[in-house]
Amino acid sequence: MHATKRALLIACGLAAAAALPLSASAQNAAWPTKPIRLLVGFPGGSTPDIAARTIAEPLSKALGQPIVVDNKAGASGNIAADQVAKANDDHTLGLVINGNLTSSKMLYPKLPYDPVKDFTYLSLIATAPLVLVAQNNLPSGTAFFDEGRKAGDKWNYGSVGIGSVGHLGMELLKTRVPGFKPEHVPYQGNPQVITAMLGDQVQMGLIPPGVAMPQIKAGKLKAIGLTGGRSALVPEIPPLSDAGVKDFNLEVWVALLGPANLSKVAQARISRELEAVMKNPDVRRKLFEQGWQAVGTSPDGMRTRVNEEAAIMTKIISARGIKLQ
């Protein structure tokens, strides 16, 4: 064969090969190319941090690169979220909570990131209901709300701060129970809210089950009901709907996301590997023991959840005139 013709055939063959889609193994090799940083906006040992570390280990093995959990606590997780939004190395991800995506934009007029435009949504990781916890000397069920209506603004509730899920959730609850008007008292954390209940400073609070159950089981506090339906996390606690509260499905959750410029290759690889991780029985067991119900969703499923909750929270924040002081 003439040398020129042979060279032409070889060149055409190489061009055709280049046009073919990458095989799965080739795509896997293309990303990640270095360790991945997973930003968490809360301190080590917090529930979001523990959830992040639970998925980081198996996801790291699947991706073939270390995942380094980097705690950047502050501003209710917004500092870390902002760093994720501004990352441009294709190897930075973030684990966030509800508020970073559903209420921060309303609460922080100068929020440095846009929850809708500045992220690539990857998956909801885990959810948990909240328990409406009350002082043990108060009645249960519908009688609790009947007495609360009579008390008017003489009753108080505690939360971990203005704009927290516990705060916004209680304000939402007040719209679901006409005439129920407890006043808000902010604290530094849920343990302080529980101490305040035990010390007769507040009558109630919306608390995660993992924090509330020890005092409930000890008979020192009372569970009025769960936000949402029954939960395998605390099957012994009835939903608030049993006490006459309708359409109150608020949960706390954590989710995985990346910056808006996260490459399509990275998105596809993470989605594929994360789906397997979230189905892993050991991962699900560990999350359950931490007080989380493992979920795992598509990016579209996560976006739908965010949009639905953001609409609810925006309405509550606006109607109640809630502002960060």
XYZ file of C-alpha atoms in Angstrom:
325
model
C 0.000 0.000 0.000
C 1.277 3.435 -0.900
C 2.725 5.258 2.147
C 0.555 8.309 1.595
C -2.640 6.238 1.389
C -1.660 4.249 4.501
C -1.061 7.455 6.453
C -4.440 8.792 5.319
C -6.232 5.645 6.496
C -4.490 5.762 9.863
C -5.404 9.421 10.305
C -9.039 8.704 9.455
C -9.084 5.826 11.918
C -7.722 7.987 14.708
C -10.271 10.705 13.990
C -13.115 8.189 14.061
C -11.899 6.765 17.361
C -11.717 10.234 18.857
C -15.316 10.856 17.871
C -16.599 7.777 19.702
C -18.046 8.225 23.214
C -15.718 7.422 26.080
C -16.179 3.979 27.562
C -17.341 3.736 31.187
C -13.823 2.828 32.307
C -12.371 5.796 30.418
C -14.901 8.151 31.968
C -14.111 6.792 35.421
C -10.420 7.454 34.818
C -11.155 11.020 33.714
C -12.477 12.145 37.147
C -11.503 12.552 39.943
C -7.821 13.264 39.338
C -6.965 14.349 42.894
C -8.410 14.279 46.439
C -11.900 15.732 46.863
C -12.661 18.334 49.508
C -16.064 17.974 51.178
C -16.995 21.207 52.957
C -19.304 21.020 55.971
C -20.563 24.231 57.552
C -20.730 22.850 61.083
C -18.171 21.704 63.657
C -16.763 18.213 63.983
C -19.116 15.919 65.853
C -22.254 17.787 64.768
C -24.990 15.761 63.087
C -24.216 17.148 59.579
C -20.512 16.401 60.115
C -21.190 12.812 61.182
C -23.466 12.259 58.185
C -20.776 13.658 55.870
C -18.121 11.331 57.268
C -20.471 8.358 57.023
C -20.844 8.722 53.260
C -17.312 10.047 52.640
C -15.538 6.755 53.350
C -17.495 4.459 50.981
C -17.758 7.172 48.320
C -13.990 7.681 48.491
C -13.410 3.974 47.875
C -15.794 4.003 44.927
C -14.173 7.077 43.362
C -10.608 5.944 43.997
C -9.524 9.212 45.624
C -9.512 10.432 49.253
C -12.422 12.613 50.357
C -11.258 15.114 52.959
C -14.036 16.475 55.188
C -13.279 20.151 55.835
C -15.296 21.800 58.621
C -15.933 25.491 57.967
C -18.394 26.309 60.716
C -20.243 29.600 60.975
C -23.321 31.557 59.878
C -25.538 28.454 60.100
C -23.531 26.710 57.389
C -23.554 29.629 54.948
C -19.767 30.183 55.081
C -19.099 26.690 53.790
C -21.923 26.913 51.242
C -20.431 30.124 49.857
C -17.010 28.491 49.486
C -18.587 25.624 47.542
C -20.410 28.086 45.281
C -17.136 29.875 44.487
C -14.994 26.744 43.984
C -13.541 26.244 40.502
C -11.236 23.228 40.872
C -13.863 20.562 39.983
C -12.932 18.698 43.188
C -14.897 20.619 45.844
C -18.277 19.451 47.128
C -20.441 20.490 50.065
C -22.846 18.917 52.508
C -25.561 21.411 53.455
C -28.711 21.561 55.587
C -32.230 22.755 54.710
C -31.734 26.375 55.610
C -28.762 26.963 53.330
C -31.011 26.372 50.322
C -34.559 27.058 51.514
C -34.530 30.058 53.868
C -31.108 31.767 53.933
C -31.857 33.960 50.937
C -34.851 35.479 52.761
C -33.098 35.771 56.108
C -29.760 37.174 54.893
C -30.306 40.173 52.571
C -26.597 40.131 51.651
C -26.241 36.371 51.239
C -23.105 35.982 49.061
C -24.449 33.069 47.032
C -27.644 32.247 45.146
C -29.147 28.931 46.332
C -30.760 28.379 42.925
C -28.083 29.492 40.456
C -24.751 28.869 42.191
C -24.897 25.109 42.814
C -25.092 21.775 41.083
C -27.594 19.745 43.064
C -26.484 16.130 43.464
C -28.620 14.280 46.008
C -30.603 14.491 49.191
C -28.649 12.301 51.632
C -30.784 11.820 54.728
C -33.819 13.218 56.516
C -35.251 13.228 60.022
C -38.538 14.425 61.479
C -38.719 16.785 64.437
C -40.420 15.995 67.731
C -42.651 18.552 69.379
C -41.318 18.134 72.918
C -43.094 19.639 75.932
C -42.817 19.799 79.674
C -43.924 16.588 81.319
C -46.681 18.204 83.389
C -48.577 19.350 80.283
C -51.372 17.315 78.687
C -50.969 15.173 75.569
C -52.668 15.111 72.184
C -55.356 17.639 71.317
C -55.591 18.682 74.978
C -52.074 20.112 74.705
C -53.139 22.536 71.994
C -56.393 23.330 73.791
C -54.429 24.400 76.855
C -51.955 26.256 74.660
C -54.743 28.322 73.128
C -55.926 29.283 76.613
C -52.355 30.264 77.601
C -52.017 32.638 74.644
C -48.614 34.343 74.599
C -47.822 33.247 78.164
C -46.313 30.058 76.800
C -42.837 30.102 75.257
C -40.946 27.798 72.919
C -37.208 27.424 72.477
C -35.126 26.976 69.327
C -31.473 27.095 68.327
C -31.898 30.603 66.940
C -33.778 32.941 64.633
C -34.257 31.354 61.229
C -33.462 27.826 62.416
C -35.685 24.926 61.394
C -36.976 24.742 64.973
C -37.919 28.431 64.878
C -39.498 28.497 61.420
C -41.163 25.160 62.106
C -42.878 26.487 65.232
C -44.035 29.575 63.372
C -45.440 27.268 60.689
C -47.128 25.192 63.394
C -48.837 28.317 64.719
C -50.453 28.796 61.309
C -51.706 25.213 61.399
C -53.233 25.586 64.882
C -55.361 28.748 65.046
C -55.155 30.514 68.400
C -51.881 28.811 69.358
C -49.451 31.680 70.113
C -46.340 30.671 72.099
C -43.491 33.213 72.041
C -40.006 32.462 70.706
C -36.928 32.263 72.954
C -33.643 31.562 71.087
C -30.805 29.470 72.564
C -27.354 28.394 71.428
C -28.260 24.753 70.904
C -30.899 22.076 71.413
C -29.339 20.873 74.688
C -29.912 24.388 76.052
C -33.530 24.284 74.836
C -34.059 21.035 76.734
C -32.440 22.515 79.860
C -34.796 25.488 79.580
C -37.794 23.157 79.423
C -36.602 21.254 82.457
C -36.048 24.580 84.235
C -39.566 25.841 83.459
C -38.332 28.668 81.232
C -40.050 27.429 78.062
C -42.906 25.007 77.597
C -41.886 23.326 74.344
C -39.623 23.078 71.306
C -39.225 21.245 68.002
C -36.207 18.997 68.608
C -34.475 16.288 66.519
C -35.316 12.805 67.845
C -31.708 11.913 68.606
C -31.459 14.828 71.039
C -34.953 14.584 72.509
C -35.413 10.855 73.094
C -33.133 10.377 76.142
C -35.185 12.893 78.181
C -38.476 11.518 76.824
C -37.526 7.935 77.691
C -36.434 9.068 81.152
C -39.907 10.537 81.720
C -38.570 14.063 82.184
C -40.151 15.496 79.020
C -43.137 14.571 76.877
C -43.440 13.937 73.130
C -46.570 15.595 71.753
C -45.972 14.298 68.239
C -43.781 14.104 65.140
C -43.708 16.482 62.206
C -44.849 14.426 59.246
C -46.072 10.857 59.509
C -44.795 8.003 61.612
C -41.065 7.354 61.401
C -39.020 4.180 61.754
C -36.521 6.303 63.679
C -38.976 6.707 66.568
C -41.927 4.382 65.882
C -43.294 4.887 69.392
C -44.075 8.577 68.797
C -47.348 9.390 66.983
C -47.526 12.029 64.252
C -48.890 15.453 65.121
C -51.807 14.698 62.837
C -53.091 12.427 65.636
C -53.386 15.580 67.763
C -55.368 17.358 65.057
C -52.485 19.145 63.295
C -52.895 18.758 59.541
C -50.463 19.352 56.668
C -47.339 19.703 58.767
C -44.582 17.643 57.132
C -41.446 19.559 58.035
C -38.177 17.616 58.310
C -34.511 18.386 58.786
C -32.213 17.085 56.073
C -28.712 17.092 54.665
C -27.824 17.129 50.971
C -24.763 16.890 48.723
C -24.008 19.539 46.126
C -21.204 21.056 44.094
C -20.550 24.430 42.467
C -22.550 25.394 39.390
C -19.488 24.801 37.208
C -18.995 21.172 38.305
C -18.117 19.227 35.153
C -20.637 16.876 33.536
C -18.152 14.012 33.920
C -17.922 14.659 37.665
C -21.690 14.942 38.001
C -22.293 11.663 36.215
C -19.632 9.808 38.187
C -20.827 11.090 41.564
C -24.463 10.305 40.769
C -23.603 6.759 39.741
C -21.381 5.977 42.711
C -23.521 7.814 45.261
C -26.600 5.842 44.243
C -24.783 2.632 45.192
C -23.455 4.130 48.431
C -26.926 5.203 49.550
C -28.235 1.667 48.955
C -25.423 0.113 50.997
C -26.973 -1.558 54.094
C -24.007 -0.626 56.288
C -24.255 3.064 55.334
C -28.000 3.059 55.912
C -27.535 1.391 59.306
C -24.922 3.907 60.411
C -27.074 6.859 59.382
C -30.061 5.318 61.170
C -28.048 4.950 64.368
C -27.158 8.653 64.126
C -30.838 9.601 63.899
C -31.055 9.906 60.116
C -33.241 8.102 57.582
C -31.073 7.446 54.511
C -32.665 8.741 51.313
C -30.658 9.295 48.155
C -32.380 11.126 45.293
C -31.742 12.233 41.747
C -30.574 15.828 41.222
C -34.074 16.651 39.960
C -35.604 15.055 43.058
C -33.407 17.187 45.286
C -34.291 20.339 43.363
C -38.013 19.593 43.678
C -37.678 19.166 47.438
C -35.728 22.421 47.770
C -38.219 24.375 45.674
C -41.220 23.076 47.618
C -39.712 23.877 51.021
C -38.328 27.238 49.910
C -41.843 28.301 48.903
C -43.192 27.353 52.351
C -40.358 29.030 54.243
C -40.519 32.192 52.150
C -44.209 32.510 52.944
C -43.661 32.015 56.694
C -40.692 34.396 56.899
C -42.601 37.069 54.988
C -45.898 36.626 56.850
C -44.246 36.656 60.282
C -41.786 39.435 59.452
C -38.867 37.304 60.628
C -35.506 39.087 60.428
C -32.043 38.280 61.710
C -31.018 40.862 64.262
